[in-house]
PDB file of C-alpha atoms and ligand atoms in Angstrom:
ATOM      1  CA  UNK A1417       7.589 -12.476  16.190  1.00 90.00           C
ATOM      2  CA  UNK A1418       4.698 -10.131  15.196  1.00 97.00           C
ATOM      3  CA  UNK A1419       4.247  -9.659  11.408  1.00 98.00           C
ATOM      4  CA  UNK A1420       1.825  -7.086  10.138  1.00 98.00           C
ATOM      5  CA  UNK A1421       0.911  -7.304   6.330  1.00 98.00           C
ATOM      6  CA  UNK A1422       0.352  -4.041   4.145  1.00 98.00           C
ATOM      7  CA  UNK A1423      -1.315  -4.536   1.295  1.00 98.00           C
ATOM      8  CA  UNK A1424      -2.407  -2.482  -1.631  1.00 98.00           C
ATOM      9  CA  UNK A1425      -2.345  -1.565  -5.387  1.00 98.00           C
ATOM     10  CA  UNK A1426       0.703   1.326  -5.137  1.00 98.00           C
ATOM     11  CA  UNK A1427       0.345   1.838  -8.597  1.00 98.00           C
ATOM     12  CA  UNK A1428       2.434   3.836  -7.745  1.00 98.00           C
ATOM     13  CA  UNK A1429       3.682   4.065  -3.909  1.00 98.00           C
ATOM     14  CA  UNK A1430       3.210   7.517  -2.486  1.00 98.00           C
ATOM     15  CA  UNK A1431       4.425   9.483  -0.292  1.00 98.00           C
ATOM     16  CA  UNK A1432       0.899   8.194   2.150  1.00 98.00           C
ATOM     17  CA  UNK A1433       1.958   5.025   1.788  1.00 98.00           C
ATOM     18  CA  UNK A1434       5.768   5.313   3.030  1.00 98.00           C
ATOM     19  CA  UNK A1435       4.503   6.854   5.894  1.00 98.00           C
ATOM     20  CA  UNK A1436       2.417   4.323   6.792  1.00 98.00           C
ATOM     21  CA  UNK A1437       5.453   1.757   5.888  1.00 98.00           C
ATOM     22  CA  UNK A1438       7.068   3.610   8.538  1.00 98.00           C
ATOM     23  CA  UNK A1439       4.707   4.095  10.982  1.00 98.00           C
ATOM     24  CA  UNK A1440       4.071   0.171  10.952  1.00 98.00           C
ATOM     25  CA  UNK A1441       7.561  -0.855  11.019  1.00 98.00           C
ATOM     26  CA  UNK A1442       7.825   0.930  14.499  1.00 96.00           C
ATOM     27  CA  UNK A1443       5.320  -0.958  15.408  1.00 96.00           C
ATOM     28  CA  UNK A1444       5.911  -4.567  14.462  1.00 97.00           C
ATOM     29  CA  UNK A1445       8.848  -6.456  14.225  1.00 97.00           C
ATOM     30  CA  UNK A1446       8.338  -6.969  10.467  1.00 98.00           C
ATOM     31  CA  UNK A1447       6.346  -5.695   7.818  1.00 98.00           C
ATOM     32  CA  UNK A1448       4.975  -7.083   4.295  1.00 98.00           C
ATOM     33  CA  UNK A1449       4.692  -4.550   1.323  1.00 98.00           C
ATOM     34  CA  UNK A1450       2.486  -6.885  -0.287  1.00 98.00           C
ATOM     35  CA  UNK A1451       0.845  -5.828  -3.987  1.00 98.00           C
ATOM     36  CA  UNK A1452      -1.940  -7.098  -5.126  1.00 97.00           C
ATOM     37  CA  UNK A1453      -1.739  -9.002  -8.617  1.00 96.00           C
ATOM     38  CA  UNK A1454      -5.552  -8.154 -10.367  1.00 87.00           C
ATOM     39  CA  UNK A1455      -5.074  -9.384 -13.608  1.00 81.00           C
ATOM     40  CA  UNK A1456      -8.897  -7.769 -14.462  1.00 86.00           C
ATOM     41  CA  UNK A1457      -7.614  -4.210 -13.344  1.00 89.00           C
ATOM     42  CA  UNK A1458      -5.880  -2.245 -15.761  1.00 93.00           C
ATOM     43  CA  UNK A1459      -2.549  -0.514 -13.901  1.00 97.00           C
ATOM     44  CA  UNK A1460      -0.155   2.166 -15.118  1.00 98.00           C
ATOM     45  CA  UNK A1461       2.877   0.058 -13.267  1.00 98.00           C
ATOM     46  CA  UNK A1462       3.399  -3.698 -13.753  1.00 97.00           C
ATOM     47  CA  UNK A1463       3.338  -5.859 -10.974  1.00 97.00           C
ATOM     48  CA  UNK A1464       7.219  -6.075 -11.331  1.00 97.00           C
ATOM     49  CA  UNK A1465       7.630  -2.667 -11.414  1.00 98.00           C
ATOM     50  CA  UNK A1466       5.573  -2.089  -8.544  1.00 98.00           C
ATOM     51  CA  UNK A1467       8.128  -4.511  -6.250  1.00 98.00           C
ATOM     52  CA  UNK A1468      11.100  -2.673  -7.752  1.00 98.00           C
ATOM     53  CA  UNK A1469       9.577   0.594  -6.614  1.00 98.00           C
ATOM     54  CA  UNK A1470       8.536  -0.648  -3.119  1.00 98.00           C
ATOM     55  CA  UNK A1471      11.310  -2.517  -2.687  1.00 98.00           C
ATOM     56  CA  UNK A1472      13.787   0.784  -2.536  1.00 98.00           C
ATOM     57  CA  UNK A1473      11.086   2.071  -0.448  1.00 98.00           C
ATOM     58  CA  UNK A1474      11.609  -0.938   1.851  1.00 98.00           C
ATOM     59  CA  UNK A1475      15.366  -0.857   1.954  1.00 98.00           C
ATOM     60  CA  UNK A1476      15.174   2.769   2.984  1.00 98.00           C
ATOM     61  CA  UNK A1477      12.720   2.385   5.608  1.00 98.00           C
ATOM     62  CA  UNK A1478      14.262  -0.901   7.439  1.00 97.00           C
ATOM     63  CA  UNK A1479      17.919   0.717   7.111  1.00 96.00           C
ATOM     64  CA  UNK A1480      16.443   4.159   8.723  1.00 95.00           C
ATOM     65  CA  UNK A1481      14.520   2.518  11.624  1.00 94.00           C
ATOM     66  CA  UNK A1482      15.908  -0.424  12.356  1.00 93.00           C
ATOM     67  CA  UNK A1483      12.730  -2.685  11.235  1.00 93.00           C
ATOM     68  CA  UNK A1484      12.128  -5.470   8.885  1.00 97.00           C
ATOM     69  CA  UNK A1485      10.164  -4.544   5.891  1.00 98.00           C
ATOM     70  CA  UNK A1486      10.187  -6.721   2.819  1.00 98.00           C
ATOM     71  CA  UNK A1487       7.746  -6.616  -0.170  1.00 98.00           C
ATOM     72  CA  UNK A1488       5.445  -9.059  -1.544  1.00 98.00           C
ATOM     73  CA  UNK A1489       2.942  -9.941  -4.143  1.00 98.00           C
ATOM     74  CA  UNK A1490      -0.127 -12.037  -3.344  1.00 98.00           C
ATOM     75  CA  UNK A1491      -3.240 -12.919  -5.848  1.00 96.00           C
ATOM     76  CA  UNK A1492      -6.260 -13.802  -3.977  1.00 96.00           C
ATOM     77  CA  UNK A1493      -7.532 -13.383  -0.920  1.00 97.00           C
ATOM     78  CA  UNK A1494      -5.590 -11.633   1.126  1.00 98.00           C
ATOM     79  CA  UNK A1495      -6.321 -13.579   4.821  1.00 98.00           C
ATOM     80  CA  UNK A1496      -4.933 -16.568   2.985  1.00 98.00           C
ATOM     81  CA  UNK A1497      -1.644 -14.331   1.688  1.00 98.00           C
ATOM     82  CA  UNK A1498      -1.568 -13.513   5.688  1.00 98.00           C
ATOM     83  CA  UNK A1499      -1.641 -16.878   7.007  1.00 97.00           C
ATOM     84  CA  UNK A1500       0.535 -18.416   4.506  1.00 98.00           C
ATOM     85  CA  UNK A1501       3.367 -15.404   5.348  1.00 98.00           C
ATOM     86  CA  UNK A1502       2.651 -15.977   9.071  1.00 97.00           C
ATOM     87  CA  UNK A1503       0.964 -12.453   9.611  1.00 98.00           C
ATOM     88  CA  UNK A1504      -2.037 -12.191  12.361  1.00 97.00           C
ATOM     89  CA  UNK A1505      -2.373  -8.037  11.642  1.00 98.00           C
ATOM     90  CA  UNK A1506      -3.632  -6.307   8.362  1.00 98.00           C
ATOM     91  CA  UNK A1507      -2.709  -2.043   8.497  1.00 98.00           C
ATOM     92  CA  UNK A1508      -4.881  -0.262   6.401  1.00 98.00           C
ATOM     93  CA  UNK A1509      -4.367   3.379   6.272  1.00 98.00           C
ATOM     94  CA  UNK A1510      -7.054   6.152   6.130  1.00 98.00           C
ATOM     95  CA  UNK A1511      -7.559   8.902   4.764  1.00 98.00           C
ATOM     96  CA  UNK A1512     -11.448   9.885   5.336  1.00 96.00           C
ATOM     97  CA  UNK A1513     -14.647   8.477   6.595  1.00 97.00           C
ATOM     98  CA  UNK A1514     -14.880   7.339   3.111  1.00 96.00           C
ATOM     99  CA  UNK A1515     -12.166   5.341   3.297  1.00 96.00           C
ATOM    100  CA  UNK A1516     -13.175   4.078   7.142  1.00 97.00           C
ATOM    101  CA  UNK A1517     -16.457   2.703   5.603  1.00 96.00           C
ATOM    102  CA  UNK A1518     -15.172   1.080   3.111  1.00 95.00           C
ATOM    103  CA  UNK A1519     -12.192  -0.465   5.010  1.00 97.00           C
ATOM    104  CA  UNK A1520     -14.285  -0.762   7.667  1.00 98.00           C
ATOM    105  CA  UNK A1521     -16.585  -3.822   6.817  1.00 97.00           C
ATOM    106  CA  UNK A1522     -13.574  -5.483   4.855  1.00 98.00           C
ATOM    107  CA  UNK A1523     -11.925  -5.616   8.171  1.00 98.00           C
ATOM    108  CA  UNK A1524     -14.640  -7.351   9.777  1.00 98.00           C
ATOM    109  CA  UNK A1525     -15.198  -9.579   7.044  1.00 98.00           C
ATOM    110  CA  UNK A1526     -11.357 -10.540   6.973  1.00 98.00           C
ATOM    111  CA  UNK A1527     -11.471 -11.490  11.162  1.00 98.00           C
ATOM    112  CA  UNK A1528     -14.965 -13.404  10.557  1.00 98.00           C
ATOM    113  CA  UNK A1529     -12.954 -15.240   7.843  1.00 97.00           C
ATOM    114  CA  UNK A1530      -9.470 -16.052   9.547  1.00 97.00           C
ATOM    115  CA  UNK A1531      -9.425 -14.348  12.629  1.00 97.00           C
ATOM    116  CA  UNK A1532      -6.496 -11.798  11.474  1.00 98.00           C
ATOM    117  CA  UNK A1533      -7.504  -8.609  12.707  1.00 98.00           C
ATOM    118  CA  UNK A1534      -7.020  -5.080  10.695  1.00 98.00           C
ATOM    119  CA  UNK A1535      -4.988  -2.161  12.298  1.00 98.00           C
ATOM    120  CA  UNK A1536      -6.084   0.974  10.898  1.00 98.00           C
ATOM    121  CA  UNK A1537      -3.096   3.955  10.937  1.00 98.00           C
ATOM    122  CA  UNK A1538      -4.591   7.377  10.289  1.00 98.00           C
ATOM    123  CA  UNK A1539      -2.800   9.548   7.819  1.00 98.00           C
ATOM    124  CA  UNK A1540      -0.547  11.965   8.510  1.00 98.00           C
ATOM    125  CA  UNK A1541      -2.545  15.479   7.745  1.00 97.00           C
ATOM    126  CA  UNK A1542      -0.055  16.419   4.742  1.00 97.00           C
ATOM    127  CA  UNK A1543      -0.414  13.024   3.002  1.00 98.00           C
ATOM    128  CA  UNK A1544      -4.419  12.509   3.364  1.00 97.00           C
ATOM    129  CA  UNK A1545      -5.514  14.638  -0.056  1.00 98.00           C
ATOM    130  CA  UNK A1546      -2.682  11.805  -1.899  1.00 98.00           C
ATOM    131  CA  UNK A1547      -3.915   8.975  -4.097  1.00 98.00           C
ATOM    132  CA  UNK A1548      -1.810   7.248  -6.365  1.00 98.00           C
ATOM    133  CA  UNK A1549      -5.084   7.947  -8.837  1.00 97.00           C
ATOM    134  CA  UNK A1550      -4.754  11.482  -8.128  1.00 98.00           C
ATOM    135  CA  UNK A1551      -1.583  11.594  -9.031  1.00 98.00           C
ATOM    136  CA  UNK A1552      -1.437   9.347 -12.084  1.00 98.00           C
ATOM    137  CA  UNK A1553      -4.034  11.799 -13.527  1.00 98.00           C
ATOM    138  CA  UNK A1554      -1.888  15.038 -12.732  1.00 98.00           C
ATOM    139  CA  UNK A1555       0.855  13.578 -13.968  1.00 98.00           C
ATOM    140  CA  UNK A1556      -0.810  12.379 -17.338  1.00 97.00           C
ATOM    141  CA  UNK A1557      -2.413  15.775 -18.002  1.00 97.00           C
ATOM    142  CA  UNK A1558       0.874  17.357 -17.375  1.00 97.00           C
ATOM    143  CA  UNK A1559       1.084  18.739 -13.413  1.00 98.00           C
ATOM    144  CA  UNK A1560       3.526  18.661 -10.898  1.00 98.00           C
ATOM    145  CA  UNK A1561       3.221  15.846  -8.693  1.00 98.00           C
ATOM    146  CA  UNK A1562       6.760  15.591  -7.040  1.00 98.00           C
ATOM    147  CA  UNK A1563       5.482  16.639  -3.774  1.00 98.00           C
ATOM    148  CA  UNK A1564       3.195  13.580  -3.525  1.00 98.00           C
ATOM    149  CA  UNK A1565       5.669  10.666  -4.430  1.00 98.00           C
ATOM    150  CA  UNK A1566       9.379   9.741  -2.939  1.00 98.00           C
ATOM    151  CA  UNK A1567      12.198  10.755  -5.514  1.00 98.00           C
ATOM    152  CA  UNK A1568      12.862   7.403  -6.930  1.00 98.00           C
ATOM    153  CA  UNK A1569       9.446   6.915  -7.736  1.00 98.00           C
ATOM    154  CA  UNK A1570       8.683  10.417  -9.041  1.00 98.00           C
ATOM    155  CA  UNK A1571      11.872   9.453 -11.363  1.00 98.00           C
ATOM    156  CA  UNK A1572       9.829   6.626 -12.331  1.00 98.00           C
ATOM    157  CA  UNK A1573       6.484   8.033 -13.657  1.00 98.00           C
ATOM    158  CA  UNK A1574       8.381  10.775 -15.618  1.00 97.00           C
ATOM    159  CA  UNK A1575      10.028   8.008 -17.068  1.00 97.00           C
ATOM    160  CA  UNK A1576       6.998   5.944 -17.946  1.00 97.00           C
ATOM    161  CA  UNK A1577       4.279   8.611 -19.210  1.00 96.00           C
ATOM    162  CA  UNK A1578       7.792   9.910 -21.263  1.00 88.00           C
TER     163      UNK A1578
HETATM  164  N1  COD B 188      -2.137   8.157   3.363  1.00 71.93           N
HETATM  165  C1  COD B 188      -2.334   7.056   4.119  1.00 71.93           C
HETATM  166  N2  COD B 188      -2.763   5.848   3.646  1.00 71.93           N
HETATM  167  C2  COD B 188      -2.982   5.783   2.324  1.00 71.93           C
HETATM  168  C3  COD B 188      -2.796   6.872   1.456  1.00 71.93           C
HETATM  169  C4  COD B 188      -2.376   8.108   2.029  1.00 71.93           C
HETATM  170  N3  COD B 188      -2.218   9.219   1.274  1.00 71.93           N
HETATM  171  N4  COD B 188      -3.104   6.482   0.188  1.00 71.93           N
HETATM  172  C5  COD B 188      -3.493   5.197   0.283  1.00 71.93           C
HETATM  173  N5  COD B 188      -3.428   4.760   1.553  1.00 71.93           N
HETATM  174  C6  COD B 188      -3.725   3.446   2.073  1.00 71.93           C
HETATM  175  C7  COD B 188      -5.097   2.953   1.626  1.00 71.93           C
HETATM  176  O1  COD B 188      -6.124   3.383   2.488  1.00 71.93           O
HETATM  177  C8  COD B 188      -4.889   1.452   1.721  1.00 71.93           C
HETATM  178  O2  COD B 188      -4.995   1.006   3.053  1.00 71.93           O
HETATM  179  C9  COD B 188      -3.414   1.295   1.313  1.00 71.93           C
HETATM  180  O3  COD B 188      -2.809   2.541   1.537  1.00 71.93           O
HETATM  181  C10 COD B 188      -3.231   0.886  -0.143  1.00 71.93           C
HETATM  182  O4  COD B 188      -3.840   1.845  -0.981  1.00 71.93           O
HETATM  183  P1  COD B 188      -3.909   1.594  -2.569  1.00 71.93           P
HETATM  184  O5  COD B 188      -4.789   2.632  -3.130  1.00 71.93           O
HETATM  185  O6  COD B 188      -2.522   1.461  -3.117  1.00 71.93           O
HETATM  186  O7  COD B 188      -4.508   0.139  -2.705  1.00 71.93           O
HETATM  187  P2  COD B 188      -6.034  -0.338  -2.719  1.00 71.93           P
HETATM  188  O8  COD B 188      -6.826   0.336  -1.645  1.00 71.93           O
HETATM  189  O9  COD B 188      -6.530  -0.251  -4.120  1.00 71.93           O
HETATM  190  O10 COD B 188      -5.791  -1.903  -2.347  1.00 71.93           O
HETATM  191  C11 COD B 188      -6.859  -2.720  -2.252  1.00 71.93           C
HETATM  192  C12 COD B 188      -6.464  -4.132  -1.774  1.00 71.93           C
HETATM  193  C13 COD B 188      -5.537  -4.820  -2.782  1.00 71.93           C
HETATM  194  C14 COD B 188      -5.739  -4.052  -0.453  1.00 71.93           C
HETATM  195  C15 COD B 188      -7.843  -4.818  -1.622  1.00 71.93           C
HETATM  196  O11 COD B 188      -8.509  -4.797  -2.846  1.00 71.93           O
HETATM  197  C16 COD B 188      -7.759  -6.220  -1.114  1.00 71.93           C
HETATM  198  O12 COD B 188      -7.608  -6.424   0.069  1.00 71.93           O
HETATM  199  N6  COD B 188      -7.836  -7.190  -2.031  1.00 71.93           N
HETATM  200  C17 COD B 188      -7.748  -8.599  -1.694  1.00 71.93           C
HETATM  201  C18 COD B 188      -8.975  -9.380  -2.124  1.00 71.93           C
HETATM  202  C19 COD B 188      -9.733  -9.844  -0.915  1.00 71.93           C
HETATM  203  O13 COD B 188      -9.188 -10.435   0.000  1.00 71.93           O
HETATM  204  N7  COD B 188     -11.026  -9.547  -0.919  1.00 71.93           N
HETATM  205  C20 COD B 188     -11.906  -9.837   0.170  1.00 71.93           C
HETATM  206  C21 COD B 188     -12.004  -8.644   1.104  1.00 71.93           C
HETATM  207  S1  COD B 188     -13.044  -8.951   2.493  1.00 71.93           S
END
């Protein structure tokens, strides 16, 4: 079976990410939604909240195309989160060369260390000007930002910045 881990902050998920959730459970015959717990990094979204949130995402995307995705959290390093769950791929999406440099030499690193490689998906043209930063900051200074997020999560940040 061929498990491909997705990792990130998603404080909160965004519409880029589901679509890479998507794109990856097409490809693999399951897929980890795995957050990363950084107790020295200050997040809008608990770590709880954060599974909630991707964890509807999840649902959604496994019932609509037929995949496995379930959601994790893993502290760490994130080759030993893979090897523990079983997963031999990493997907990384991105956005920019920016992002390709950066991702870029944490891929390689991540191989040298454990031999699990790092599948890059590019994103999709109308989702590659969306961060979750980006949108925290809209949202905070009082700007629509329903376009960028799925409904249940868009639900959530009105909720939390009240
Ligand atoms: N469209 C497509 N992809 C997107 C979009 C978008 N609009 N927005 C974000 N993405 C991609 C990002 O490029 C990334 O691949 C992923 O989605 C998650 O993004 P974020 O912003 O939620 O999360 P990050 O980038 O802050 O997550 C960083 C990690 C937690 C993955 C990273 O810090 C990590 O791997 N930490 C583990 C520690 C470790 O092992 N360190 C050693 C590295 S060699």
């Amino acid at each position: 079976m061929s498990t491909a881990v997705f990792p990130g902050s998603f404080d909160p998920p965004t519409n880029g990410h589901l679509d890479v959730i998507t794109r990856a459970a097409a490809a693999f015959d399951e897929v980890i939604v795995a957050a990363g717990v950084n107790q020295s990094k200050q997040r809008l979204f608990s770590v709880e909240e954060r599974v909630e949130m991707l964890t509807e995402l999840a649902a959604a995307v496994s019932a609509s195309t037929g995949g496995t995705v379930r959601v994790g959290t893993f502290e760490g390093l994130l080759v030993d989160y893979c090897r523990a769950e079983g997963a031999g791929v990493i997907i990384k999406g991105l956005r920019s060369g920016g992002d390709y440099d950066y991702e870029l030499q944490m891929a390689q690193m991540n191989r040298k260390l454990s031999g699990v490689d790092t599948l890059f998906v590019p994103a999709a043209p109308e989702n590659g000007y969306i961060s979750s930063s980006l949108v925290k900051e809209i949202a905070k200074l009082g700007g629509e930002v329903s376009a960028f997020l799925p409904p249940s999560v868009h639900a959530r940040l009105l909720a939390k910045l009240g």
